[in-house]
Coordinates of C-alpha atoms in Angstrom, one line a residue:
X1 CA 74.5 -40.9 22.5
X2 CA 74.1 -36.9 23.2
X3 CA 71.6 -36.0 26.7
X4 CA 68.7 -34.9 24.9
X5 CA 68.2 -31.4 26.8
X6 CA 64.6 -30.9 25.8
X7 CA 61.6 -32.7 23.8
X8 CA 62.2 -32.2 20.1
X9 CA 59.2 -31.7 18.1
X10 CA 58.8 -32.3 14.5
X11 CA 57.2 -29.8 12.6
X12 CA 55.6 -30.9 8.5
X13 CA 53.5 -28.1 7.5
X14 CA 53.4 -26.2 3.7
X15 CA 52.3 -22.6 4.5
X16 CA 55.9 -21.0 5.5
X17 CA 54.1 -18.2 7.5
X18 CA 51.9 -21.0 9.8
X19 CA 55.2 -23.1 9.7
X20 CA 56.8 -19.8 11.5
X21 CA 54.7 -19.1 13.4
X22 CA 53.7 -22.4 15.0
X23 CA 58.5 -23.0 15.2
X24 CA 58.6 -19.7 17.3
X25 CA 54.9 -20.5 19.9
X26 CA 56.7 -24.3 20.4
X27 CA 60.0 -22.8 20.4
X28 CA 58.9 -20.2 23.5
X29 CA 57.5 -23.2 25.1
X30 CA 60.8 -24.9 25.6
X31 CA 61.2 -27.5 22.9
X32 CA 63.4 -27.7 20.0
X33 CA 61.7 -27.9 16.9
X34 CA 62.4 -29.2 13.2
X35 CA 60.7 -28.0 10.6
X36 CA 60.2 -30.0 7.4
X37 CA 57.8 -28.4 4.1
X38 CA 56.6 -32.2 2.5
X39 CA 55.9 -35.7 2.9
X40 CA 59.3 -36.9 1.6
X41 CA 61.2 -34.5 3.8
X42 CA 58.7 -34.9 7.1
X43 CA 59.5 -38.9 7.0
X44 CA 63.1 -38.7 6.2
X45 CA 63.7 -36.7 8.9
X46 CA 61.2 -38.5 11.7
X47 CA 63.3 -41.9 10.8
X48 CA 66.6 -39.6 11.4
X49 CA 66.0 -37.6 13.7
X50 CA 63.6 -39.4 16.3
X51 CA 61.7 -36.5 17.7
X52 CA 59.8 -37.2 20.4
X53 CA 56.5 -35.8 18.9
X54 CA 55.3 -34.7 15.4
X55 CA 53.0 -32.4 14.2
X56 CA 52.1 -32.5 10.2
X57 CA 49.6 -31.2 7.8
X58 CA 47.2 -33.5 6.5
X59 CA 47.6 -32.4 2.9
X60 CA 51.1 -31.8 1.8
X61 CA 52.3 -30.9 -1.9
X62 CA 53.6 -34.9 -2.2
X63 CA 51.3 -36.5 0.0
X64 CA 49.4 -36.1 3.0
X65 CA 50.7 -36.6 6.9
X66 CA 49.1 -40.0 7.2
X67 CA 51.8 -41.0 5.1
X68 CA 54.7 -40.1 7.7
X69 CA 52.2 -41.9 10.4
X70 CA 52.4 -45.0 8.2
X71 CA 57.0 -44.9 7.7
X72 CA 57.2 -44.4 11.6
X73 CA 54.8 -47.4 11.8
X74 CA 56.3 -49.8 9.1
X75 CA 60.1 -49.0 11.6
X76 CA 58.1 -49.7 14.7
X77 CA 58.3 -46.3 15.9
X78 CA 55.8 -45.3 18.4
X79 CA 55.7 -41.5 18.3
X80 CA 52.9 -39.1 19.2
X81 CA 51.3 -37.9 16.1
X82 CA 48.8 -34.7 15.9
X83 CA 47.1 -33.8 12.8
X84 CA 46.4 -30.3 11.4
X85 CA 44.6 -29.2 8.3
X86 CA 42.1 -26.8 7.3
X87 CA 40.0 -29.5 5.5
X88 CA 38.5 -31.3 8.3
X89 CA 36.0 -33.4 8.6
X90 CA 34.3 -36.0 10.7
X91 CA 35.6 -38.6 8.2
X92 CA 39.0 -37.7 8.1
X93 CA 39.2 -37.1 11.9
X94 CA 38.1 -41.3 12.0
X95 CA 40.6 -41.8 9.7
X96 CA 43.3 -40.2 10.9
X97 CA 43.1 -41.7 13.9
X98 CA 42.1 -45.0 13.0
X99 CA 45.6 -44.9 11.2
X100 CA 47.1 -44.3 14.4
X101 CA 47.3 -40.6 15.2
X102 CA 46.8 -39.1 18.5
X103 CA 44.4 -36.3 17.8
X104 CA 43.3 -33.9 14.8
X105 CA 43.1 -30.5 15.1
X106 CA 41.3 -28.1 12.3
X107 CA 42.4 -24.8 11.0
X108 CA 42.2 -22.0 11.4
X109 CA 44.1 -23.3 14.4
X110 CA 44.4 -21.9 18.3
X111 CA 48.0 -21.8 19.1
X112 CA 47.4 -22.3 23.0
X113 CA 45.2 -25.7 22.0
X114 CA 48.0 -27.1 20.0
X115 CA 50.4 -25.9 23.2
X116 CA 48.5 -28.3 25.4
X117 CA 47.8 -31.1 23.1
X118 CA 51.7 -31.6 22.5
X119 CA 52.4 -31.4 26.7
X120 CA 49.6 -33.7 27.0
X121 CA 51.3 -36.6 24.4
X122 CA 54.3 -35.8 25.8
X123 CA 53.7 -36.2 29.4
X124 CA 51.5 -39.7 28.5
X125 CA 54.2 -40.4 26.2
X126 CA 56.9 -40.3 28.7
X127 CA 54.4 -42.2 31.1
X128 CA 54.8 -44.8 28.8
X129 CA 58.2 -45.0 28.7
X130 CA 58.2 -45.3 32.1
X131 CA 55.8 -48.3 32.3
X132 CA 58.3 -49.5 29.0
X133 CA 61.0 -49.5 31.7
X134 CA 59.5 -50.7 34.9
X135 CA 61.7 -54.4 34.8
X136 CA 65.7 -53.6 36.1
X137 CA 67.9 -55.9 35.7
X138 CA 67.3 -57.6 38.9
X139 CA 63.7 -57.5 37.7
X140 CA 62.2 -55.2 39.9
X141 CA 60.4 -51.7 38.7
X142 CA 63.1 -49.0 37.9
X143 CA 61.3 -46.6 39.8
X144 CA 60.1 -48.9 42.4
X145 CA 56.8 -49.7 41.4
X146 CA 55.9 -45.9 42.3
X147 CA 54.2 -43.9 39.5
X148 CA 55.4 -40.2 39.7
X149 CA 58.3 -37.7 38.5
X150 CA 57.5 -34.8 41.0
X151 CA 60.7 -34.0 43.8
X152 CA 58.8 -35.2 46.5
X153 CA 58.7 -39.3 45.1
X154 CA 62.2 -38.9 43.8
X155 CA 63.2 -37.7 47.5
X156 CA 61.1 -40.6 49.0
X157 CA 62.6 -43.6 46.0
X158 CA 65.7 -41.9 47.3
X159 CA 65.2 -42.9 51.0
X160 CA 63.5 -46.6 50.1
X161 CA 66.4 -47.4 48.5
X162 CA 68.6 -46.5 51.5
X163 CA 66.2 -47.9 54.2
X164 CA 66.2 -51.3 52.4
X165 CA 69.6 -51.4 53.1
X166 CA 68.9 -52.0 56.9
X167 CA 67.5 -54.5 58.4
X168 CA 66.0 -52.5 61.2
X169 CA 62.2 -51.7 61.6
X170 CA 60.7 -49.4 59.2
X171 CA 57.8 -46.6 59.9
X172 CA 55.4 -45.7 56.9
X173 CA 53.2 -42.7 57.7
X174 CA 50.9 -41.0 55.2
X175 CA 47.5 -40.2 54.8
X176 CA 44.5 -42.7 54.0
X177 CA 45.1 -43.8 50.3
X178 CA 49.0 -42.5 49.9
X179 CA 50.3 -46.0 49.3
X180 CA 51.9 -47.0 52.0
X181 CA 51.7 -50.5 51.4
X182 CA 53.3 -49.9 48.0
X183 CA 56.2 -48.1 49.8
X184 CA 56.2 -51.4 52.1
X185 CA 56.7 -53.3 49.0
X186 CA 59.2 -51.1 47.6
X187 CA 61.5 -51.4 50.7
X188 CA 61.2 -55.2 50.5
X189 CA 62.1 -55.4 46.8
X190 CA 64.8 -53.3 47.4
X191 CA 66.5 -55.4 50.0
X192 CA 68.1 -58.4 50.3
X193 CA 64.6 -60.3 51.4
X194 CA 63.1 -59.8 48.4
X195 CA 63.8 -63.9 47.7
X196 CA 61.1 -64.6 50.9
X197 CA 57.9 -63.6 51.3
X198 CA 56.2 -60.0 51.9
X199 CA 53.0 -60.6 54.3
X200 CA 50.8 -57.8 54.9
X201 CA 48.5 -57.7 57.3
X202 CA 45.7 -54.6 58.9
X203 CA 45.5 -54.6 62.6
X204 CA 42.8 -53.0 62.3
X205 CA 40.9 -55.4 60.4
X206 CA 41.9 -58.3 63.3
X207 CA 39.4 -58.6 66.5
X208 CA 41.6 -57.7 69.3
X209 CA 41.1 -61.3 71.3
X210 CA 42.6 -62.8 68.2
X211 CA 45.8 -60.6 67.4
X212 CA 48.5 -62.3 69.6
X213 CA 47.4 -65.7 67.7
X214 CA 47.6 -64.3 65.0
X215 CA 51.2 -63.0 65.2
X216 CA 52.5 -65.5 67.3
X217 CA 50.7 -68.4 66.4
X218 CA 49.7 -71.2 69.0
X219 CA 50.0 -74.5 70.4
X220 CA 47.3 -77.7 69.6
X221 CA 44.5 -77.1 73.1
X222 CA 45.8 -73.7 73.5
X223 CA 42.4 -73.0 74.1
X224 CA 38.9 -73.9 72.9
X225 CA 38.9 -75.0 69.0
X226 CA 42.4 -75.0 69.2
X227 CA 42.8 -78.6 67.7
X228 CA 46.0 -78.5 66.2
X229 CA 49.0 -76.1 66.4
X230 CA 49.4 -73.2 64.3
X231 CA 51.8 -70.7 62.8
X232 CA 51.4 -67.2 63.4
X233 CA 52.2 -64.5 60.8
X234 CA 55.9 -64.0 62.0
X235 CA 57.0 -67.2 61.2
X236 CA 55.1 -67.5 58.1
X237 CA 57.1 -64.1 57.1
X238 CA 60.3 -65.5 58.8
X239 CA 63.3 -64.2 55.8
X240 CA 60.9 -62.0 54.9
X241 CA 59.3 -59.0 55.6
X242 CA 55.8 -58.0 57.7
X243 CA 54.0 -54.9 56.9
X244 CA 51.8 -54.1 60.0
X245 CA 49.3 -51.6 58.4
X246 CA 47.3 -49.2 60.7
X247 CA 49.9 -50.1 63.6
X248 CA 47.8 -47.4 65.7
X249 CA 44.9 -50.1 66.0
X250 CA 47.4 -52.9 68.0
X251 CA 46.2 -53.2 71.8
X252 CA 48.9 -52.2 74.5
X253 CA 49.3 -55.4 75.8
X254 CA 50.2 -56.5 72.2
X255 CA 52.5 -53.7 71.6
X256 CA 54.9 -54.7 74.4
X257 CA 55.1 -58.1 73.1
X258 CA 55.9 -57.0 69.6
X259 CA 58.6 -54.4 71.0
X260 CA 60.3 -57.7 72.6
X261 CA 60.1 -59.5 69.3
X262 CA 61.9 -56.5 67.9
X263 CA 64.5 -56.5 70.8
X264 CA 64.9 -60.7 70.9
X265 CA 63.7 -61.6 67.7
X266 CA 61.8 -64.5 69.1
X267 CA 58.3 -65.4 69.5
X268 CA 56.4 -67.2 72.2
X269 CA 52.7 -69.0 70.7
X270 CA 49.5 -69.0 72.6
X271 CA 49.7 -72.1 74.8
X272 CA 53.5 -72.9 74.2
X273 CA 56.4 -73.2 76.7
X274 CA 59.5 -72.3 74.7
X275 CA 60.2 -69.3 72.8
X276 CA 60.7 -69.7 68.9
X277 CA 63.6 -67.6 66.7
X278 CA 62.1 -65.6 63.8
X279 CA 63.6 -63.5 61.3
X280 CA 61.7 -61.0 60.1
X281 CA 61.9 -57.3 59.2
X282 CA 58.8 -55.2 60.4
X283 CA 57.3 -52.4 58.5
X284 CA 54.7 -50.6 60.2
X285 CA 52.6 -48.1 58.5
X286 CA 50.2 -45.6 59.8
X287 CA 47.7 -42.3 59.3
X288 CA 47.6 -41.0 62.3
X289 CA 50.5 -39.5 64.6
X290 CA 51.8 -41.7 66.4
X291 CA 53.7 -39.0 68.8
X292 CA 50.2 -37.5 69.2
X293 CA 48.7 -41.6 70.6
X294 CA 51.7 -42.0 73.1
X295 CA 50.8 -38.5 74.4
X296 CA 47.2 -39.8 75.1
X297 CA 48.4 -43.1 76.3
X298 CA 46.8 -44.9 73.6
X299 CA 50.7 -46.3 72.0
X300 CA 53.9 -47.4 73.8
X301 CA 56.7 -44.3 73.7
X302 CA 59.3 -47.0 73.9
X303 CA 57.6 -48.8 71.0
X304 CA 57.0 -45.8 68.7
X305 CA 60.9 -45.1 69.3
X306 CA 62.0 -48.0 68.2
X307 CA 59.9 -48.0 64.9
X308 CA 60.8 -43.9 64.0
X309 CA 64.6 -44.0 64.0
X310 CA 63.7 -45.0 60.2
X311 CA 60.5 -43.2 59.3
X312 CA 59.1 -42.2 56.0
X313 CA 56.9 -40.1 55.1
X314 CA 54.6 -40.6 51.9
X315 CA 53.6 -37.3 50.1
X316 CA 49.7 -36.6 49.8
X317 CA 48.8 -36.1 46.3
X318 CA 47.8 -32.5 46.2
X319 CA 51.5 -31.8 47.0
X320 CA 52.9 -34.3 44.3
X321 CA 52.6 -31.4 41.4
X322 CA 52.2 -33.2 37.8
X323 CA 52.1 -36.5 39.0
X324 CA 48.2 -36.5 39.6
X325 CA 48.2 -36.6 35.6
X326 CA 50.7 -39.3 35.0
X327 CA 48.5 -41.4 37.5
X328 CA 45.2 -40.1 36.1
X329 CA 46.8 -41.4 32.5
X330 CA 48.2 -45.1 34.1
X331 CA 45.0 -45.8 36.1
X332 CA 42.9 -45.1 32.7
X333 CA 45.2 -47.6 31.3
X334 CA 45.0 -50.0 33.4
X335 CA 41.3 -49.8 33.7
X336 CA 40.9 -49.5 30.0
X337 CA 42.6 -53.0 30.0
X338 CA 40.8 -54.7 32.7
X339 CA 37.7 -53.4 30.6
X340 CA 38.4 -54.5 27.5
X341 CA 38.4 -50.8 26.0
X342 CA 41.4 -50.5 24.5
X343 CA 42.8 -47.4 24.2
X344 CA 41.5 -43.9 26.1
X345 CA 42.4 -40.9 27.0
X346 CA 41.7 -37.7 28.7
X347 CA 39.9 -34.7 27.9
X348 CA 41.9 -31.6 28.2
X349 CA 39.0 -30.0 30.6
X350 CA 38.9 -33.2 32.8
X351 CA 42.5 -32.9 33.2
X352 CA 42.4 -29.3 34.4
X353 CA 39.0 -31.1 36.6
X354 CA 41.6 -33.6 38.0
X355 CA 44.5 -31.1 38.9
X356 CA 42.4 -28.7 40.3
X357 CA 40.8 -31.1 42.7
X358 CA 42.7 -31.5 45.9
X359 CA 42.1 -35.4 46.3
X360 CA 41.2 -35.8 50.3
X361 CA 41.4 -39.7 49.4
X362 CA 45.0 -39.3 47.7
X363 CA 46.0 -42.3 44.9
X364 CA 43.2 -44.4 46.1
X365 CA 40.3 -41.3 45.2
X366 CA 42.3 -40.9 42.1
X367 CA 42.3 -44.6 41.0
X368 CA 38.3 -44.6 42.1
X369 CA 37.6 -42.1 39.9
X370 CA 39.6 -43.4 36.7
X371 CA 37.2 -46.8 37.4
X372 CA 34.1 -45.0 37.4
X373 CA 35.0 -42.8 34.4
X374 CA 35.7 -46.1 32.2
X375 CA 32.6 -47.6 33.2
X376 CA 30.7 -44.6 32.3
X377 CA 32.3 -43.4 29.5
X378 CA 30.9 -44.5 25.5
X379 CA 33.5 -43.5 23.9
X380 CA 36.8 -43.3 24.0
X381 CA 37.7 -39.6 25.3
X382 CA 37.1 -39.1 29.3
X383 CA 35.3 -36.1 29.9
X384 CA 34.4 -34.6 33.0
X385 CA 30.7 -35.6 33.3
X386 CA 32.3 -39.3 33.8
X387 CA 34.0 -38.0 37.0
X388 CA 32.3 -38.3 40.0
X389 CA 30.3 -35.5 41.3
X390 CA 32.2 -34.4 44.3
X391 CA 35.3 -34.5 41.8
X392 CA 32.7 -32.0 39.2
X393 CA 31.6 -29.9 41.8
X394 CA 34.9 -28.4 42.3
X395 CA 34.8 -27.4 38.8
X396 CA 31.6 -25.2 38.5
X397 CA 32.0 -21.6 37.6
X398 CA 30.4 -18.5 39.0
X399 CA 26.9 -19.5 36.2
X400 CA 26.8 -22.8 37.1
X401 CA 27.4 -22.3 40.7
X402 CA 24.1 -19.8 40.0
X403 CA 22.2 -22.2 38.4
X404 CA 22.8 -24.7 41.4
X405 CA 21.8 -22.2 43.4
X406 CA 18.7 -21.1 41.4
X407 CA 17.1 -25.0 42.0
X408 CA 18.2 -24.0 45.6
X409 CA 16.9 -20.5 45.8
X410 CA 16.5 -17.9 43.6
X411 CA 18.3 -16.1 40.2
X412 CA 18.8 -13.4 42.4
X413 CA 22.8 -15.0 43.2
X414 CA 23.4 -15.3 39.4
X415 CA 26.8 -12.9 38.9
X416 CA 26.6 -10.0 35.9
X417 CA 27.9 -10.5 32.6
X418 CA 30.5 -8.2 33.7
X419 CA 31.7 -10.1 37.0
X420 CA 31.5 -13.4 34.4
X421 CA 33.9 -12.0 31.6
X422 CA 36.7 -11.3 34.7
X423 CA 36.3 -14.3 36.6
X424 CA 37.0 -15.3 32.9
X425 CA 39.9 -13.3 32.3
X426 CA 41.4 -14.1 35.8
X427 CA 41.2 -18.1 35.0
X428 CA 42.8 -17.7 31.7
X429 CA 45.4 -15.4 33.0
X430 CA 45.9 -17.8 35.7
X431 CA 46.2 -21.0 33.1
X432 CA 49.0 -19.7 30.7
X433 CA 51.2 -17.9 34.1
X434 CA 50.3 -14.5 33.4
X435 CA 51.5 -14.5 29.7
X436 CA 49.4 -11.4 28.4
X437 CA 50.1 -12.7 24.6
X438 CA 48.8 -15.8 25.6
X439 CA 46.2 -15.1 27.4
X440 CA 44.9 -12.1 24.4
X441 CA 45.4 -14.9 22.1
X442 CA 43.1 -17.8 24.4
X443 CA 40.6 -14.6 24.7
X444 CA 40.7 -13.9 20.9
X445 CA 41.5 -10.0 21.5
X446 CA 44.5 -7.6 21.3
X447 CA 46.6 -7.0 24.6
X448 CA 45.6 -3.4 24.7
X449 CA 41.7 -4.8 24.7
X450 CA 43.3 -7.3 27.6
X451 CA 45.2 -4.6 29.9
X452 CA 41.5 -2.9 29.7
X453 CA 39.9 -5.5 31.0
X454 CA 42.6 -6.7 33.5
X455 CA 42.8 -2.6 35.1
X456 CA 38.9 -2.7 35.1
X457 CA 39.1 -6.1 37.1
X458 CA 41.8 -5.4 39.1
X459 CA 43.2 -8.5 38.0
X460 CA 47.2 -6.8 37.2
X461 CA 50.1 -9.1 37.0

């Protein structure tokens, strides 16, 4: 079967001139696009050609779009479906949806909203896909349990997969919330441990007097309460693999002894007299700098060189690109289902919310905020007032940012109609990459109107 080189778009719609016009906007965007003028033709061609999304008038001269829905359906083809026609109403939106569409738009129709409905399906559609395809054959996740297409988690699946390969000590760093643990996870799927067991455990989260127990375990009368021996975290991970999470946390004296069960492989327990083998890879993973805690004398230097001659770094989310809306779209999903909501999705203006927030708490924040928004959204499209406030706040423009201040102070900070319309013109400008047609056409006024008001702003590009 050919590489498909872009997303192919199916195109049903009557009215030759709207048919143009809409083939040459989708065409600029990058996809290919078949055109098709009736029912008969739209379905015969989404069974033959399997486009990746379709877009048909609801009332064609043999039919209506619905019926295309229904033949994709009846073959078990799951394809994102929008709905145009000039005839809209709030029954035949339910309907249409009901029958399985992804969204309805009515005519007379914005070119740039059609734009972004069809890269929204089609980035939650490929989202799917991935999900679809988690399970290799060895049945692990194909892209190693790691949600994200952006360079930096194909660079850093690229080093899991040769890390695992070792059986040396690993060191995770990343910020708060990154997912270090699920890059922990990753490396021990990925190697040949996966069979034994993958113990995590937060050093911070053990009292200080307890940790070499802990680890190493201990002999019966070891010391008070001690009634009967026990084994320590290393050999219950023996095989396996032990993630030691905040790593930073570990008193000295506990560091040298786990640098010597890196050297010997052997432990000694609390109370014991001989030294016991283990086998066990360690991961450590950390979010702060290490380098930085051995200059203070807070970490071992001999310790922190043994872990970083195989470090990894996990990307923070505000420099993961597109993938904060593929993980916006699976969280949803997955709280959705743990809610019992079925299917949800996400307003276009809470996306641009989401992408435009920098996310100090990373995947974790994300994932937060995808909870909250199920919980307090009625219905079934996420807007932004479901987001959390912090997440909101970053939103506000120059009048709402005058009304907050107004309950604050005074209406003496509200901007002028004229500083309004070019903080206007400089976010649309800004959305569609400096595309003048565009942005005219999201304005609703000629370009000559639009390089008026970009010279009087300033704003060129």
């Amino acid at each position: 079967m050919p590489v498909k080189l872009s997303e192919t778009l199916l195109l049903i719609e009557d009215d030759v001139s709207l048919r143009t016009l809409l083939q040459e906007e989708l065409e600029l965007d990058g996809y290919q696009v078949l055109v098709a003028g009736t029912t008969a033709e739209g379905a015969s061609m989404a069974l033959s050609q399997a486009p990746d999304l379709v877009i048909s008038d609801l009332r064609l001269p043999d039919g209506d779009g619905l019926d295309v829905l229904r033949k994709l359906q009846a073959e078990g083809r799951m394809v994102p479906f929008i709905i145009i026609t000039a005839f809209g109403t709030v029954d035949q939106a339910v309907e249409a949806l009901q029958a399985g569409a992804d969204d309805f738009l009515t005519k007379p129709l914005s070119t740039e909203h059609l734009r972004l409905k069809v890269k929204r399906l089609l980035a939650h559609a490929a989202l799917s896909h991935e999900l679809a395809r988690y399970r290799s054959v060895s049945g692990q996740p194909a892209n190693l349990g790691l949600v994200g297409e952006s360079v930096a988690m194909d660079r850093l699946r690229q080093e899991i997969r040769q890390v695992a390969r070792s059986h040396a000590a690993v060191l995770v760093n990343g910020e708060s919330g990154t997912g270090k643990e699920l890059v922990a996870r990753a490396i021990h799927s990925e190697s040949s441990r996966r069979e034994a067991p993958f113990i995590p455990v937060n050093c911070a989260g053990i009292p200080h007097e307890l940790m070499e127990s802990e680890f190493f375990g201990h002999a019966a009368g070891a010391f008070t309460g001690a009634r009967q021996a026990r084994k320590g975290l290393f050999a219950e991970a023996s095989g396996g693999t032990l993630l030691l999470d905040e790593i930073g946390e570990m008193p000295l004296p506990l560091q040298a002894k786990l640098l010597r069960v890196l050297q010997e492989g052997r432990v000694k327990p609390v109370g014991a007299e001989r030294e016991e083998a283990v086998d066990v890879r360690v991961i450590a993973a950390t979010h702060v700098d290490l380098l930085e805690a051995v200059e203070r004398g807070d970490f071992r230097e001999d310790l922190y060189y043994r872990l970083e001659t195989l470090a990894l770094t996990v990307p923070p989310l505000r420099q993961r690109g597109d993938d904060v809306e593929l993980l916006a779209m699976h969280f949803l999903r997955h709280s959705a289902d743990r809610h019992g909501r079925g299917f949800m999705r996400l307003g276009e203006a809470t996306l641009q919310t989401l992408v435009d927030y920098p996310f100090p708490g990373n995947v974790r924040e994300l994932a937060s905020a995808m909870e909250r928004a199920v919980t307090f959204c009625e219905g079934d499209v996420v807007q932004p007032e479901h987001l959390p406030a912090r997440i909101r706040k970053r939103q506000m423009g120059p009048l709402d940012k005058a009304r907050d201040a107004d309950q604050q102070d005074s209406i003496a900070s509200w901007p002028t109609l004229e500083a309004l319309q070019q903080d206007y013109v400089r976010q649309v400008m800004s959305a569609v990459g400096g595309n003048k047609r565009r942005a005219a056409q999201v304005l609703g006024i000629n370009r000559r109107t639009l390089y008026r008001w970009l010279d009087n702003s300033g704003a060129k590009q």
